[in-house]
Coordinates of C-alpha atoms and ligand atoms in Angstrom, one line a residue:
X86 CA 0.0 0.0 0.0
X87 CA 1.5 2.9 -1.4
X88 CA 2.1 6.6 1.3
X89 CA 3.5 9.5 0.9
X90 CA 7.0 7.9 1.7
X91 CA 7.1 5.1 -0.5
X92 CA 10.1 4.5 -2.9
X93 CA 10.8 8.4 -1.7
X94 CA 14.8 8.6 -1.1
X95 CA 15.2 10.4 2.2
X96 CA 18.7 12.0 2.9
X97 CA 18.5 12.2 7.1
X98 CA 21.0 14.4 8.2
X99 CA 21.8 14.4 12.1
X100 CA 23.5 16.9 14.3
X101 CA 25.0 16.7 17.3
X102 CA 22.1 16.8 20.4
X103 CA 20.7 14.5 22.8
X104 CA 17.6 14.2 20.8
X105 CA 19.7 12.2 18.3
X106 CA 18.4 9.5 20.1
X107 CA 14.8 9.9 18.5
X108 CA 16.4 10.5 14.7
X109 CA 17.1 6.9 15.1
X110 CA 12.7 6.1 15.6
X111 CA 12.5 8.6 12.8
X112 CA 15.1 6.5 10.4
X113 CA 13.4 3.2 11.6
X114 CA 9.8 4.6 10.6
X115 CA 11.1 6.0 7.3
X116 CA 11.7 2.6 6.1
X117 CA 8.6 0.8 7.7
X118 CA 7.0 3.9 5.7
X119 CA 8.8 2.5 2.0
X120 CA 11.3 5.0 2.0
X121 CA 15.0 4.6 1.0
X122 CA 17.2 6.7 3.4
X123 CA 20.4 7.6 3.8
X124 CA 21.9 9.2 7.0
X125 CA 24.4 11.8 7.2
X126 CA 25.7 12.5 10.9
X127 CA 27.8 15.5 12.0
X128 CA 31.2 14.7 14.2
X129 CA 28.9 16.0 17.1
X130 CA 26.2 13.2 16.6
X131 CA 27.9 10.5 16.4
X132 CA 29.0 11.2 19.9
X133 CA 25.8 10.6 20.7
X134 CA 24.6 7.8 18.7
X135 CA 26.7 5.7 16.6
X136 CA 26.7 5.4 12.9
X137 CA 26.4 1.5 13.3
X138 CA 22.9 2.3 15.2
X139 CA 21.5 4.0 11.7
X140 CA 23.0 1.8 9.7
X141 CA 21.9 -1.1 10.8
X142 CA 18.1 0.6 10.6
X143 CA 18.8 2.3 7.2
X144 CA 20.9 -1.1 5.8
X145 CA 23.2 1.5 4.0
X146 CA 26.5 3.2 4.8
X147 CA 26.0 6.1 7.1
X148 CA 28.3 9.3 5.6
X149 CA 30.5 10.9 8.6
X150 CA 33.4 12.0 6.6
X151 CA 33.6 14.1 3.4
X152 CA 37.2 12.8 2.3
X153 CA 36.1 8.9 2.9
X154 CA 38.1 6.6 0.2
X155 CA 35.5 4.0 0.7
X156 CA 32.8 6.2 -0.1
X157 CA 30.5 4.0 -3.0
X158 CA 29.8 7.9 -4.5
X159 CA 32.8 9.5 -6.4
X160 CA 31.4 13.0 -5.0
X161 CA 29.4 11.7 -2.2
X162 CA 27.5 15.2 -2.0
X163 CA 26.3 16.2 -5.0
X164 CA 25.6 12.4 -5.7
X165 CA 22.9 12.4 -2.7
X166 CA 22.2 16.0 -3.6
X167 CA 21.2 14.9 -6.6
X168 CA 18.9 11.8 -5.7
X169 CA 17.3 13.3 -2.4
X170 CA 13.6 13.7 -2.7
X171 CA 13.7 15.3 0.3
X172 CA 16.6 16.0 3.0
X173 CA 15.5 16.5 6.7
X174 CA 17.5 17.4 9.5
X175 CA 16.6 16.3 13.0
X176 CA 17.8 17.2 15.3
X177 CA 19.2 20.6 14.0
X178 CA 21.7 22.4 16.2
X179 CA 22.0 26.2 16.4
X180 CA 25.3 25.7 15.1
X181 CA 24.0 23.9 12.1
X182 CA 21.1 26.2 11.4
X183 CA 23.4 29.0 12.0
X184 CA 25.6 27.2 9.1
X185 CA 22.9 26.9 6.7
X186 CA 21.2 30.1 7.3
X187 CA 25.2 31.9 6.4
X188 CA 25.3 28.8 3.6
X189 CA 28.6 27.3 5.1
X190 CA 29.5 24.1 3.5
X191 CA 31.9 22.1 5.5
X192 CA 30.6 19.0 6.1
X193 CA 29.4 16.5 4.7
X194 CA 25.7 17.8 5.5
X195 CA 26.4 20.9 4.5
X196 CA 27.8 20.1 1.1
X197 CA 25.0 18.2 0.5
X198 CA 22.6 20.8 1.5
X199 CA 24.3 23.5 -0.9
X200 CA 24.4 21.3 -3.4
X201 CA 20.3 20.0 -3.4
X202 CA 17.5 21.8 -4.9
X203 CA 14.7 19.3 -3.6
X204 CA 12.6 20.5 0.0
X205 CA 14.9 20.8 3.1
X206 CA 12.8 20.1 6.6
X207 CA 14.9 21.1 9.7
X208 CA 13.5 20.2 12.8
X209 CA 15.6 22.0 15.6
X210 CA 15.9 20.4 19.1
X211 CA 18.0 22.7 21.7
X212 CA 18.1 24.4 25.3
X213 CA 15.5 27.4 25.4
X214 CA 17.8 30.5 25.7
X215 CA 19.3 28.9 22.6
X216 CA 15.9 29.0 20.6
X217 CA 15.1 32.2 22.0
X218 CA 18.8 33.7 21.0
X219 CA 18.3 36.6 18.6
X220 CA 20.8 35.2 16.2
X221 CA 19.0 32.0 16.5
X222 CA 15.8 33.3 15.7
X223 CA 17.5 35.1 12.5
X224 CA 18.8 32.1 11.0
X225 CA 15.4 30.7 11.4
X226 CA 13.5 33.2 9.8
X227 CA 16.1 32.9 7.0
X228 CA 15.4 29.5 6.4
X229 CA 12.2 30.3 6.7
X230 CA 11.8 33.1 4.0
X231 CA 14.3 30.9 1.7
X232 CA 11.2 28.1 1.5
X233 CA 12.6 25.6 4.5
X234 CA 10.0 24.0 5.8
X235 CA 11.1 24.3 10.4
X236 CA 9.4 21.4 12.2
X237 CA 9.4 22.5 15.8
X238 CA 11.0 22.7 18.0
X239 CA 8.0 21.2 20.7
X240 CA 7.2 22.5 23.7
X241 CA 7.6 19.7 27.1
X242 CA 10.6 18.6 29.3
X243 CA 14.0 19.8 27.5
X244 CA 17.4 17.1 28.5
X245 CA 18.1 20.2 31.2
X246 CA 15.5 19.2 33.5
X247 CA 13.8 22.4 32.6
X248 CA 10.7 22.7 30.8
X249 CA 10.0 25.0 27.8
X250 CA 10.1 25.5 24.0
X251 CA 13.6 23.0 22.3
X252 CA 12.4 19.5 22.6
X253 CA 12.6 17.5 19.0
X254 CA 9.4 17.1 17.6
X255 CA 7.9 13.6 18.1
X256 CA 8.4 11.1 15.1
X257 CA 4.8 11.2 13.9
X258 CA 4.8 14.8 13.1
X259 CA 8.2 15.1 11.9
X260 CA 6.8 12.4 9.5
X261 CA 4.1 15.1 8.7
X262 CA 6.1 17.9 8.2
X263 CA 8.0 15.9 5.3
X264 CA 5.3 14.8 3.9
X265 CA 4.2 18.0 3.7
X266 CA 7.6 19.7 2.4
X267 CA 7.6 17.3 -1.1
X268 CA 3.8 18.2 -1.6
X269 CA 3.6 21.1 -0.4
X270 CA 3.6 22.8 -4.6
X271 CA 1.0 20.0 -5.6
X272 CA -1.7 20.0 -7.9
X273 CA -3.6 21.0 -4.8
X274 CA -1.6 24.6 -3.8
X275 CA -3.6 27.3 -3.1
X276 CA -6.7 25.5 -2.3
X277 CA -8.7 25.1 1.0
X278 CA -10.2 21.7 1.8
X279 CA -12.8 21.5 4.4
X280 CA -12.6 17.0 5.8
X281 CA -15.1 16.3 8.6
X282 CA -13.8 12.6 10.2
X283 CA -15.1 10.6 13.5
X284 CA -18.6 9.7 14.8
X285 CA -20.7 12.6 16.8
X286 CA -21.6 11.9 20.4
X287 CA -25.1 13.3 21.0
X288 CA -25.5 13.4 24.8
X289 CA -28.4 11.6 26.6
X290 CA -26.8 12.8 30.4
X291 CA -23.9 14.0 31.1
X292 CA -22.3 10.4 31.1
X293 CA -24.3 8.9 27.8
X294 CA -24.1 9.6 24.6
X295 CA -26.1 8.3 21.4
X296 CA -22.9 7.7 18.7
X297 CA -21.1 5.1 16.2
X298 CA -18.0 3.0 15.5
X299 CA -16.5 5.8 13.2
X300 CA -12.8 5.7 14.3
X301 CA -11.8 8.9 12.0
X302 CA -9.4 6.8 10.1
X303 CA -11.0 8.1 6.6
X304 CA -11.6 11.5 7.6
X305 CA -7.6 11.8 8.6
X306 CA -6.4 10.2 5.9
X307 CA -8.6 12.6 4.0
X308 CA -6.6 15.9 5.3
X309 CA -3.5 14.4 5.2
X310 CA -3.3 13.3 1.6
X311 CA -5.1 16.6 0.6
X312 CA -1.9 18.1 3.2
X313 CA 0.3 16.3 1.2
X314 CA -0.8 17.8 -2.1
X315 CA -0.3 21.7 -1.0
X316 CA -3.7 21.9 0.0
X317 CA -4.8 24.3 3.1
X318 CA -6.5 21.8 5.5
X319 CA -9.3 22.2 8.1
X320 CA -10.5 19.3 9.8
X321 CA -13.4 19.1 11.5
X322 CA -13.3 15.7 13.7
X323 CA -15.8 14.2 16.3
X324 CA -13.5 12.6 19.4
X325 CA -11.8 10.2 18.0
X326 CA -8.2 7.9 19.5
X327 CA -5.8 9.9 16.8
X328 CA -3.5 12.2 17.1
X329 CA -3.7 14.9 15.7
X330 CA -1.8 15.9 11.9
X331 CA 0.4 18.1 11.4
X332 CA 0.1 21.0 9.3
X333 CA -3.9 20.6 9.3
X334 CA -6.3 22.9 11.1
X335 CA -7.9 20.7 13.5
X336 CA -11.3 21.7 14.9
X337 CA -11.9 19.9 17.9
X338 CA -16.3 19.1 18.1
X339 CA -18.7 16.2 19.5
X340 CA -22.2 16.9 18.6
X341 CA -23.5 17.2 15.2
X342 CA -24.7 20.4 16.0
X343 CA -21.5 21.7 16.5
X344 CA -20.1 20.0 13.6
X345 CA -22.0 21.8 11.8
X346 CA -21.4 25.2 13.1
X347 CA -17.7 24.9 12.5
X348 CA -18.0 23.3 8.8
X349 CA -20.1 26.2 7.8
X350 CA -17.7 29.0 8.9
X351 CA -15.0 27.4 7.0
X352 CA -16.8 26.3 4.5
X353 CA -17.6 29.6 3.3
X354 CA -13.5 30.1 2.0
X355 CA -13.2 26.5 1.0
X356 CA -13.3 25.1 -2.6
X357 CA -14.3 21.5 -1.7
X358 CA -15.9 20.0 1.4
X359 CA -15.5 16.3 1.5
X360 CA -18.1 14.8 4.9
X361 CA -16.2 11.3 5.9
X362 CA -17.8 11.7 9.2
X363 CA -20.4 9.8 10.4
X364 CA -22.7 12.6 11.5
X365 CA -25.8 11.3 13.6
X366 CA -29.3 11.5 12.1
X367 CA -31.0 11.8 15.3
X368 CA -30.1 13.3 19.0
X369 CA -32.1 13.2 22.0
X370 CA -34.8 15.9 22.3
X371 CA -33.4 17.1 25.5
X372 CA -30.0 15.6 27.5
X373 CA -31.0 15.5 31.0
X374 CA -28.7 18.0 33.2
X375 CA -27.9 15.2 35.9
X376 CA -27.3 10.8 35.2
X377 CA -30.4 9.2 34.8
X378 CA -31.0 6.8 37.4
X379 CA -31.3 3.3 36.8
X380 CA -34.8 2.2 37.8
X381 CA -37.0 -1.4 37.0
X382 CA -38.9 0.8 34.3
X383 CA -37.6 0.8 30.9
X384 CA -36.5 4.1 29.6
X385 CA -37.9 5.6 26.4
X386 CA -35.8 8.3 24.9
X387 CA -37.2 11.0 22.5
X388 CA -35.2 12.0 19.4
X389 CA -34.9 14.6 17.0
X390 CA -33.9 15.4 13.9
X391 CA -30.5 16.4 13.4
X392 CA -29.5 19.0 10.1
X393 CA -28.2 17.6 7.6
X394 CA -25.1 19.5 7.2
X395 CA -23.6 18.7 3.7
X396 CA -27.0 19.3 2.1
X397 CA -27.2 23.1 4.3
X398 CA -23.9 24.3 4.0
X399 CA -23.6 27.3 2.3
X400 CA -21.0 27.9 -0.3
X401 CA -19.8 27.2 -3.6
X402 CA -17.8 24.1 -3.3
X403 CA -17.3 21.2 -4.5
X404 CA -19.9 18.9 -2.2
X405 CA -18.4 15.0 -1.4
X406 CA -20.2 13.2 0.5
X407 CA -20.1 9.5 2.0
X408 CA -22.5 7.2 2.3
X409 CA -22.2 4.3 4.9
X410 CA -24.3 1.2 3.6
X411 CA -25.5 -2.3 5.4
X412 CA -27.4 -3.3 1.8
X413 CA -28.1 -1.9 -1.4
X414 CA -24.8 0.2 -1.7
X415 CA -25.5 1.5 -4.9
X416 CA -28.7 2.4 -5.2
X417 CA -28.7 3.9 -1.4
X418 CA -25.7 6.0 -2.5
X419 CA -27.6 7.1 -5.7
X420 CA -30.2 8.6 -3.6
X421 CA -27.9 10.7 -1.6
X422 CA -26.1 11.9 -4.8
X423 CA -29.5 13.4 -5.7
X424 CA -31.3 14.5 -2.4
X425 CA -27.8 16.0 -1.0
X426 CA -26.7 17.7 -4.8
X427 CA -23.3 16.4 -4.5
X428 CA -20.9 16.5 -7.1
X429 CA -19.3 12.7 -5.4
X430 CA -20.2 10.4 -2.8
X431 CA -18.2 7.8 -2.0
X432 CA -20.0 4.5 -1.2
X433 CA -19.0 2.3 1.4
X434 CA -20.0 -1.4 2.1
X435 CA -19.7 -1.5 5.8
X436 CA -20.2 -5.1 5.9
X437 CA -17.0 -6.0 3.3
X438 CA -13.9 -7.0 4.7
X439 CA -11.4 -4.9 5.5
X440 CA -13.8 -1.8 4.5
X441 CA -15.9 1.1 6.5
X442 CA -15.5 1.2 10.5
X443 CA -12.1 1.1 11.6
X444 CA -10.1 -0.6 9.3
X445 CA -7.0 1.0 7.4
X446 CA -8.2 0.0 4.1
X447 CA -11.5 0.6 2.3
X448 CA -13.0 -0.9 -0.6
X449 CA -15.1 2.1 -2.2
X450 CA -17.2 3.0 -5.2
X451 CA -17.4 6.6 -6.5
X452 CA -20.4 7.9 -8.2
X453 CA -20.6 11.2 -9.5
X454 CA -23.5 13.5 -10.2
X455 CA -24.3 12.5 -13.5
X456 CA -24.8 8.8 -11.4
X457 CA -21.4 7.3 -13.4
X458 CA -20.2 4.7 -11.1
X459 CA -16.8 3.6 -10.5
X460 CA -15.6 0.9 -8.4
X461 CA -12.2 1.2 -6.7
X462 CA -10.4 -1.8 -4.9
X463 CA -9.4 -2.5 -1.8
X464 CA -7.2 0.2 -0.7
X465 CA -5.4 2.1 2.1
X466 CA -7.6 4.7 3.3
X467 CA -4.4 6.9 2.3
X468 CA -4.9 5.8 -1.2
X469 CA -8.6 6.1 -1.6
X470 CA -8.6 9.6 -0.5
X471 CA -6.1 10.3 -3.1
X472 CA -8.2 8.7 -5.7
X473 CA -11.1 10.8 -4.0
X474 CA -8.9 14.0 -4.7
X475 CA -8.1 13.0 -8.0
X476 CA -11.8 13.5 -9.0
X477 CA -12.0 16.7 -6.7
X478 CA -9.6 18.3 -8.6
X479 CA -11.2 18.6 -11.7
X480 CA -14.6 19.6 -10.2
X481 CA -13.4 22.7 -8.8
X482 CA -15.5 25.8 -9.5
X483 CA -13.2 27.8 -11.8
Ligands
PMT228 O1 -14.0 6.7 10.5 P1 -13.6 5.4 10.0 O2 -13.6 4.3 11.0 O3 -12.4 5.4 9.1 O4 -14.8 4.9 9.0 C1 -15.1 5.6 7.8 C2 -16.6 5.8 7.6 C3 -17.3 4.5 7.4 C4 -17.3 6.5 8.8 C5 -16.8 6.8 6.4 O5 -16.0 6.3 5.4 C6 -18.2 7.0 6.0 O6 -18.8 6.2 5.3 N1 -18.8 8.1 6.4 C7 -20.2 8.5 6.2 C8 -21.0 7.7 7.2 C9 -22.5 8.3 7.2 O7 -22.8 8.9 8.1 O8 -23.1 8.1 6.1 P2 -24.6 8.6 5.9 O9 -25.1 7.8 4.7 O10 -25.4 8.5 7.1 O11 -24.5 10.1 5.5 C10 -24.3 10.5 4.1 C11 -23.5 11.8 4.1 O12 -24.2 12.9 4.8 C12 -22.2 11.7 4.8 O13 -21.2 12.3 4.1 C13 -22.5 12.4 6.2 O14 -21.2 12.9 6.7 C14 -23.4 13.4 5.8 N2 -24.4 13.8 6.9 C15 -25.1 12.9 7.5 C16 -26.0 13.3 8.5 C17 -26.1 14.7 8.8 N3 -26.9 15.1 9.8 N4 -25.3 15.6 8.2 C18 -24.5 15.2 7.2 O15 -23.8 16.0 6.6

């Protein structure tokens, strides 16, 4: 199952800093993610971590030294340079950044920095004072203003017992903010793409609610693959277990009311809204103010009508919506193309294998608004939302 990653050459360079430690889970999950990766290490980090650590994660020779004999590259630098799809470098020192922000090129990195035209991510990882250092600051906005793409740093516990703003950002979103660098010019720059993801919890009391096994899985994968294609992202997500993605404007809701309320006032500046969430059709009438009691009676609950938010939303965007279906996919989904005026829906058979609730695939059938269907297999929910955005693409407005 392809990802953003997959068959991308990543040239990981690593500085000198306690958080090299972490590079080493970032090399490990840059291969489990398909990529090919090569490390460069400064003098300074490999007094941390050893080069034998990242090789035998990376299975290739880790680069330490610009005049190496052994080197497999007749000029290792420009030869990486050259077939980098993107270089990241985590953790940055100050005394790199400063070095890349001036354009020194003295090391092996550095060469190899001065010599690549493809995205550069630098995720810095240092003592506070250091981040806050004017100079440091400079070279940031430098980087900044010259199209680097600066993960970080995070904010939490820092190696000085302290706590503040200089810790390496966690794996997961460093993972993020590459994605985001290679796509970030992508057929989808310039565009705003309203996801809504995860089940709504209506409440009964304030310890029950009324919702459903939507997991957000779709809805995520959604904003990230639209992310990963240059694409201005808001996501509007029920609770759900994930974290959330980097680079994506999360909007944090529960009920379907609210959903709504947020969706709408982004809505109005996007040029597609694509509704993976599972939005409840019904909420109680009125959620009591204290528990209910259990008694030996049975308990009838009133509900009403929720609004159906991708047929109300105001705007003129493309409208995707999804349809969820136990029986009679196609048909069902048909309906919904015509009652909600969409321009796609994306059908889902809940009941297939590996498909709908939870899973990390999906097996879904597009059908567009002149009712042409399409039936795509069984893919990562990753993949499917690309295939979603495909279509997308050529139904925006202008
Ligand atoms: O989150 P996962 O675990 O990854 O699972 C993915 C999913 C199965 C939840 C997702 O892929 C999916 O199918 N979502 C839509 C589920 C659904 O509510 O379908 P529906 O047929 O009830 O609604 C049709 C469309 O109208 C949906 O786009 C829904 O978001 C929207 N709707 C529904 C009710 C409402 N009040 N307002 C809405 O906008």
């Amino acid at each position: 199952m392809a990802g953003p990653l997959k068959d991308k050459h990543v040239v990981l360079g690593v500085t000198g800093s306690i958080a090299c430690y972490k590079a080493l889970d970032l090399a490990s999950k840059l291969m489990q993610a398909g990529a090919l990766v090569d490390v460069i290490m400064s003098y300074g980090a490999t007094q941390f971590v050893t080069p034998l650590a990242f090789r035998s994660l990376t299975h290739r020779a880790v680069v330490t030294d610009s005049f190496d004999p052994d080197s497999e590259y007749s000029v290792e630098h420009v030869a990486l340079a050259q077939q980098a799809d993107v270089i990241v470098i985590a953790p940055a020192t100050v005394h790199c950044i400063a070095k890349l922000a001036l354009g020194l090129a003295d090391d092996p990195l550095t060469t190899t920095i001065v010599a690549a035209t493809c995205p550069l991510v630098v995720a810095p990882a240092m003592d506070g004072n250091m981040y806050d250092h004017p100079a440091t600051r400079a070279n940031l906005a430098t980087l900044k203003e010259r199209g680097v793409v600066i993960a970080g740093p995070g904010i939490g516990r820092l190696a000085s017992g302290l706590s503040g703003v200089g810790r390496l950002l966690e794996t997961p979103e460093l993972l993020g903010h590459i994605s985001y660098a290679m796509g970030k010019d992508g057929d989808l720059a310039g565009r705003t793409v309203v996801v809504s993801a995860g089940g709504t919890m209506e409440p009964i009391d304030p310890v029950r609610v009324i919702t459903n096994h939507s997991s957000g899985k779709m809805g995520y994968a959604l904003a990230e693959a639209a992310r990963d294609r240059g694409a201005n992202v808001v996501l509007v997500t029920a609770p759900t277990n994930l974290a959330d993605p980097a680079l994506i404007n999360v909007v944090q809701v529960r009920t379907a009311e609210q959903m709504g309320a947020a969706i709408q006032e982004h809505a109005e500046k996007a040029d597609a809204l694509v509704m993976a969430a599972a939005v409840a059709d019904y909420r109680p009438t009125e959620a009591a103010d204290q528990k209910i009691k259990k008694s030996d009676d049975d308990l009838n609950i009133t509900l009403s009508k929720t609004t159906d938010i991708l047929k109300t939303a105001k705007g003129n965007f493309v409208r995707v919506g999804f349809a969820a279906e136990s029986q009679n996919l196609v048909a069902n989904a048909k309906a919904k193309v015509d009652s909600k005026k969409l321009d796609l829906i994306v059908a889902n058979d809940i009941t297939a294998e590996g498909s709908g609730f939870g899973s990390d695939t999906n097996q879904a059938t597009l059908i567009d608004r002149d009712l042409v269907v399409e039936e795509l297999p069984l893919l990562s929910k990753y993949d499917v939302s690309n295939r979603i955005l495909d279509r997308v693409k050529d139904l925006f407005r202008d």
